[in-house]
Amino acid sequence: MSARKVFQYYRAYQWADIFAMIRNSRLAPKVCTDRFDGKLVVITGATSGIGYCTARKYAAQGANLLCINRNREKSETLRREVEDEFSVQCDCLLADLSSLQDIHRVARELASLRTPIDVLIHNAGVYLTERERTPDGLDKVLVVHHLSSFIINHVLMEKLKAQDKSRIILVSSEGHRFAAWGLRLDDVNWEKRRYTGLRSYGAAKTSQLLSMLVFAERFRDSGVTINAVHPGAVKTETGQENGPLYRWWKKTFYDPILKTPDISAETLYYCGASRELDGVTGRFFNLTTEEKPAPPARDYDLAVALWNTSLELTGLNTAVSEQRRSNSIPMAS
């Protein structure tokens, strides 16, 4: 990251934004009581934690589900549970969202659906304390959090536009603020810098937010909206693939102060179903309160550069113009 960029971000940071984040985190999410009967909701990572509670919330309100998970047995258990308890349809697709091949495959399967996708929730996530490469040679955290949603959204663009109306929700995080000085697009795999879990996670979540800015432009006036949501500080199974020291620390010191994922499910239902968010796009929400993300996550020039880097990494072949749109979301406050 250049000194010029660092100075630009430094000037854009404001204490008021930090205080707003703290205040918003204490608020209860708004509640949407509208039914969602017969709508199709696609959720990644739905067999545990936030995804599981969110799947049940939508099913309880009458939505049909298509869940994208890694584990066949857990997927089948989820399917039986949801269909028996809520009398809705629940289908599952199996995919490893750290594999580019699997991501492309499942994206094509979604694109071939004749049924409209009313809500698409990118929830799958991972947190690693040690750098791990995927079979494609990429940083696993980047692939799961950013490139998986990037590929699926990109492949689905024409289908979603043809529907006239759809909502995409990125399960984001206040953890994007760990990438305080932006991204290193020349080192997305952390080969030139010291890897830490927080820095990697922050960079991946910042990448997710930046891609949202360009997708919001691509979907403008189409009826398709895309927003990012911090789902609250809740207890999940994320991080269980790390070593015993991290798992002990998380269980002993972190998990006891966390809330249950039900608050996240309420949040994601509101963001997917509430009529109050009709037409709202390209925004970041702390639970259900709109919030300004960190300066690097508002940098449209960086978003364009990341978009083109992501196209190269994923094998997609259309590039966004380097020209900033006059109605784009600016980095500066």
PDB file of C-alpha atoms in Angstrom, residues 15-29 174 259 286-287 289-292:
ATOM      1  CA  TRP A  15     -13.815   9.098  15.855  1.00  0.00           C
ATOM      2  CA  ALA A  16     -17.537   9.605  15.297  1.00  0.00           C
ATOM      3  CA  ASP A  17     -17.612   6.521  13.062  1.00  0.00           C
ATOM      4  CA  ILE A  18     -15.980   4.384  15.767  1.00  0.00           C
ATOM      5  CA  PHE A  19     -18.428   5.618  18.400  1.00  0.00           C
ATOM      6  CA  ALA A  20     -21.293   4.892  16.010  1.00  0.00           C
ATOM      7  CA  MET A  21     -20.035   1.321  15.547  1.00  0.00           C
ATOM      8  CA  ILE A  22     -19.956   0.773  19.311  1.00  0.00           C
ATOM      9  CA  ARG A  23     -23.402   2.299  19.750  1.00  0.00           C
ATOM     10  CA  ASN A  24     -24.930   0.324  16.887  1.00  0.00           C
ATOM     11  CA  SER A  25     -23.538  -2.956  18.216  1.00  0.00           C
ATOM     12  CA  ARG A  26     -25.613  -2.497  21.372  1.00  0.00           C
ATOM     13  CA  LEU A  27     -28.889  -2.020  19.526  1.00  0.00           C
ATOM     14  CA  ALA A  28     -31.366  -4.826  19.038  1.00  0.00           C
ATOM     15  CA  PRO A  29     -32.082  -5.634  15.398  1.00  0.00           C
ATOM     16  CA  GLU A 174     -16.883  -5.324  11.732  1.00  0.00           C
ATOM     17  CA  LYS A 259     -24.760 -13.887  21.944  1.00  0.00           C
ATOM     18  CA  ASN A 286     -24.372  -3.279  11.738  1.00  0.00           C
ATOM     19  CA  LEU A 287     -27.238  -5.644  12.482  1.00  0.00           C
ATOM     20  CA  THR A 289     -28.591  -0.140  11.426  1.00  0.00           C
ATOM     21  CA  GLU A 290     -26.870   1.388   8.416  1.00  0.00           C
ATOM     22  CA  GLU A 291     -23.255   2.248   9.187  1.00  0.00           C
ATOM     23  CA  LYS A 292     -20.224   3.723   7.467  1.00  0.00           C
TER      24      LYS A 292
END
